Amino acid sequence: MMPTDAISALEEVPDGTPGRPCWVEVATPDPTASSEFYRGLFGWTYRVGDDGYVMAYMDDVSVAGLYTPQGGQPSLWTLYLTIHDTGNTAERVLHLGGQILTAPREIEGQGGLLIAADPSGGPIGFWRQDHGWELGTGFPGAFTWAELNTWDGPAADEFFRALFGFEQTQIGDGDTFDYTTWRLSGDELLGRLRMGPEFPAGQRPYWMVFFEVDPEVGTDATAALAARLGGRITVPPFDSPYGRAAVLRDVTGAEFTVLDRSLALSVVPEDEIGAEVDDPYDD
């Protein structure tokens, strides 16, 4: 059963607050193989819609979606943030120097969606949810964190601060380790890592999606299980400010991270960046 504190955490999140993670989904050319992989890794169960979209669940709480992409899109995870208006968001994205990758579209019964990229190039989904695709978070097998990996950290920070009013804190030294965390109303929601020489020179900016690991199982055992299930360990287990993590690829190549928050390292923030929201329509 899901821990009661996880249920409480779900209920405490303000419904529809712009900028909060509201969904994650993976594009896969083989939904059957991907479903079996994540079933074996996390214990997900599934329901398939009339349109073929696969909803994943933990204890009847939705935790992710799986779908077959069009036009040869690579296997990857996409993070969605809540918005109130797709048209206005698209205009603000452009005004703030971003790009629209997939034009706003309405989906009956689900709201409005668009895919954009911030000025540093990281693709991100925005979703106006008309009603209830509740995203379970913070318990084993569910989404627990996401971070933008980008070559231009300041550009990404500025864009998202202006778009959503994120309060941003530098937890590294800003040079050899440039990592900011983003908060709303005191809630730490997302992170941003400036990529360094440990990344391939041609690596495009991307969002990394994290899933919670059961501390009784642990990150090391979860990574080993992923390999036995046909996945791959991209970065072996390591300790981080947010817990013991490992970067994995599923059976179709979609990359994600597993995280055991019970083993988090303490970090003293270097400095805090202001969070005043820029109004692009204020002359």
XYZ file of C-alpha atoms in Angstrom:
283
model
C 0.000 0.000 0.000
C 1.077 3.602 -0.599
C 2.482 5.341 2.514
C 0.002 7.711 4.169
C 2.529 10.542 4.057
C 2.667 10.196 0.249
C -1.113 10.492 0.061
C -0.996 13.594 2.259
C 1.696 15.106 0.057
C -0.531 14.642 -2.979
C -3.478 16.304 -1.285
C -1.386 19.266 -0.099
C -0.197 20.272 -3.585
C -2.309 23.227 -4.804
C -4.322 22.052 -7.808
C -3.319 23.699 -11.061
C -0.587 25.996 -9.689
C 1.469 27.125 -12.721
C 4.992 25.760 -12.842
C 4.439 22.585 -10.840
C 5.195 19.169 -12.364
C 1.890 17.638 -13.402
C 2.763 14.684 -15.644
C 5.562 12.541 -17.087
C 5.343 10.296 -20.127
C 7.706 8.221 -22.199
C 7.741 7.966 -25.974
C 8.535 4.387 -26.963
C 8.434 2.495 -30.270
C 7.500 -0.644 -28.329
C 4.969 0.100 -25.549
C 4.652 -3.604 -24.719
C 8.376 -4.041 -24.099
C 8.581 -0.754 -22.184
C 5.562 -1.668 -20.063
C 7.078 -5.003 -19.115
C 10.390 -3.343 -18.240
C 8.828 -0.826 -15.857
C 6.484 -3.458 -14.436
C 9.508 -5.530 -13.507
C 11.498 -2.547 -12.224
C 8.849 -0.635 -10.242
C 5.770 -2.868 -10.130
C 3.652 -0.617 -12.352
C 0.236 -1.797 -13.521
C -1.461 -0.464 -16.662
C -4.667 0.573 -18.339
C -4.818 1.146 -22.086
C -7.143 3.823 -23.472
C -9.166 3.636 -26.674
C -6.510 5.792 -28.350
C -3.744 3.366 -27.346
C -2.307 5.634 -24.671
C -1.027 3.561 -21.743
C -1.532 4.823 -18.192
C 0.809 3.442 -15.515
C -0.264 3.085 -11.881
C 1.069 2.297 -8.436
C -1.712 1.183 -6.070
C -4.312 2.808 -8.383
C -2.501 6.166 -8.359
C -1.375 7.290 -11.832
C 2.393 7.744 -12.077
C 3.214 8.017 -15.817
C 2.085 7.562 -19.407
C 3.487 5.554 -22.322
C 2.768 6.181 -25.996
C 4.060 5.431 -29.486
C 5.544 8.574 -31.088
C 5.062 9.681 -34.676
C 7.767 10.390 -37.222
C 10.648 8.470 -35.705
C 10.902 10.451 -32.467
C 13.556 8.889 -30.208
C 12.633 7.122 -26.999
C 12.639 9.699 -24.224
C 10.853 10.926 -21.123
C 8.980 14.256 -21.192
C 8.118 16.372 -18.166
C 4.987 18.559 -18.155
C 4.450 21.646 -16.003
C 1.026 23.044 -15.165
C -0.187 26.190 -16.929
C -3.486 28.081 -16.964
C -3.659 29.073 -20.640
C -1.911 27.468 -23.617
C -2.120 30.475 -25.939
C -0.787 32.930 -23.383
C 1.982 30.537 -22.394
C 3.035 30.103 -26.030
C 3.203 33.896 -26.449
C 5.257 34.310 -23.280
C 7.638 31.506 -24.272
C 8.378 33.308 -27.534
C 8.623 36.712 -25.839
C 11.164 35.325 -23.374
C 13.350 33.862 -26.118
C 12.099 30.284 -26.185
C 10.760 28.199 -29.071
C 7.485 26.383 -29.719
C 8.237 22.802 -30.758
C 4.645 21.532 -30.882
C 1.881 24.087 -31.339
C -0.830 24.353 -28.668
C -3.570 21.776 -29.149
C -6.739 20.845 -27.330
C -7.471 17.239 -26.360
C -11.033 16.486 -25.423
C -11.401 15.816 -21.725
C -7.708 16.438 -21.031
C -7.103 20.152 -21.593
C -4.516 21.932 -23.680
C -0.931 20.902 -24.388
C 2.155 22.340 -26.021
C 5.838 21.415 -26.174
C 8.382 24.225 -26.057
C 12.095 24.787 -25.555
C 13.681 27.342 -23.259
C 16.369 29.669 -24.707
C 19.091 27.188 -23.740
C 17.397 24.493 -25.849
C 15.805 22.180 -23.282
C 12.421 20.746 -24.447
C 9.600 20.895 -21.893
C 5.870 20.181 -21.928
C 3.176 22.559 -20.670
C -0.293 21.297 -19.835
C -3.531 23.028 -18.909
C -5.316 20.182 -17.170
C -9.089 20.623 -17.298
C -9.495 17.913 -14.712
C -7.752 15.297 -12.831
C -4.828 13.425 -14.231
C -3.309 13.373 -10.786
C 0.400 12.610 -10.784
C 1.488 10.482 -7.833
C 4.830 11.677 -6.496
C 7.356 10.992 -3.769
C 6.774 7.286 -3.065
C 8.578 4.211 -4.445
C 7.966 3.757 -8.164
C 6.694 7.318 -8.664
C 8.111 10.572 -9.994
C 10.183 12.352 -7.368
C 12.363 14.985 -9.105
C 13.393 16.421 -12.469
C 16.334 18.518 -13.523
C 17.245 20.400 -16.662
C 20.703 19.550 -18.011
C 21.882 22.443 -20.155
C 25.016 24.204 -21.372
C 23.598 27.654 -20.544
C 22.402 27.593 -16.951
C 21.843 31.343 -16.509
C 19.654 31.542 -19.633
C 17.472 28.684 -18.397
C 17.251 30.163 -14.896
C 16.201 33.545 -16.227
C 13.581 32.098 -18.568
C 11.822 29.938 -16.000
C 12.083 32.576 -13.280
C 10.322 35.040 -15.557
C 7.751 32.500 -16.730
C 6.712 31.061 -13.357
C 8.305 33.170 -10.625
C 10.588 30.422 -9.400
C 12.824 31.241 -6.447
C 16.219 29.862 -7.425
C 19.120 28.862 -5.185
C 22.664 27.987 -6.237
C 23.757 24.892 -4.300
C 27.134 24.497 -6.017
C 29.996 26.931 -6.412
C 28.521 28.221 -9.690
C 31.723 27.330 -11.540
C 32.962 23.747 -11.331
C 29.539 22.679 -10.086
C 26.713 24.944 -11.257
C 23.397 23.622 -9.963
C 20.316 25.633 -9.023
C 17.137 24.464 -7.339
C 13.764 26.033 -8.167
C 11.002 26.626 -5.618
C 7.450 27.925 -5.494
C 5.890 29.023 -2.201
C 8.743 27.350 -0.367
C 8.287 23.991 -2.132
C 11.415 22.725 -3.889
C 10.202 21.484 -7.272
C 12.964 21.218 -9.868
C 16.676 21.529 -10.491
C 18.975 22.844 -13.195
C 22.481 21.502 -13.904
C 24.964 23.270 -16.160
C 26.617 20.518 -18.169
C 30.390 20.234 -18.043
C 33.203 18.205 -19.617
C 31.707 14.969 -18.285
C 28.987 15.330 -20.955
C 29.582 14.698 -24.690
C 30.302 17.952 -26.537
C 27.324 17.412 -28.850
C 24.831 16.595 -26.089
C 21.602 18.520 -26.531
C 19.974 20.056 -23.430
C 17.349 17.784 -21.909
C 15.225 17.182 -18.834
C 16.108 14.204 -16.660
C 13.154 12.557 -14.905
C 13.757 10.866 -11.524
C 11.782 8.029 -9.933
C 11.795 7.186 -6.229
C 13.514 4.016 -5.038
C 12.312 2.007 -2.060
C 15.063 2.449 0.586
C 14.631 -1.197 1.549
C 15.614 -2.156 -2.010
C 18.135 0.598 -2.670
C 19.533 2.274 -5.760
C 22.305 -0.273 -6.369
C 19.914 -3.229 -6.440
C 17.433 -1.294 -8.600
C 20.139 -0.469 -11.143
C 21.249 -4.110 -11.246
C 17.637 -5.194 -11.767
C 17.244 -2.743 -14.663
C 20.223 -4.345 -16.381
C 18.792 -7.842 -15.865
C 15.491 -6.663 -17.384
C 17.259 -5.602 -20.585
C 18.003 -1.980 -19.733
C 21.388 -0.361 -19.285
C 23.230 1.433 -16.494
C 24.418 4.723 -18.013
C 25.889 6.147 -14.795
C 26.552 3.666 -11.956
C 25.099 4.425 -8.504
C 26.536 7.556 -6.876
C 25.821 9.777 -3.874
C 24.271 13.219 -4.431
C 22.693 16.091 -2.463
C 19.292 14.487 -3.136
C 20.165 10.889 -2.362
C 21.858 7.881 -3.906
C 21.146 7.919 -7.628
C 21.836 5.955 -10.799
C 21.182 6.920 -14.414
C 19.542 4.156 -16.439
C 18.186 3.452 -19.917
C 15.117 1.315 -20.472
C 14.787 -1.387 -23.136
C 14.082 1.124 -25.922
C 16.747 3.644 -24.874
C 14.773 6.209 -22.832
C 17.017 7.594 -20.099
C 15.864 8.228 -16.534
C 17.273 8.331 -13.007
C 16.373 6.338 -9.901
C 16.871 8.015 -6.528
C 16.908 6.910 -2.901
C 16.196 10.112 -0.983
C 16.892 8.476 2.379
C 20.624 8.751 1.594
C 20.720 12.474 0.721
C 23.880 14.486 1.401
C 23.573 17.856 3.130
C 24.609 20.882 1.054
C 24.933 24.536 2.083
C 23.502 26.831 -0.637
C 25.956 29.317 -2.136
C 23.483 32.057 -2.896
C 19.864 32.712 -3.698
C 18.551 34.236 -6.907
C 15.539 36.555 -6.742
C 12.165 35.424 -7.994
C 10.408 38.459 -9.390
C 8.149 37.498 -12.300
C 8.674 39.391 -15.548
C 5.436 40.545 -17.163
C 6.056 40.615 -20.933
C 2.937 42.706 -21.459
C 3.967 45.437 -19.045
C 5.145 48.416 -21.085
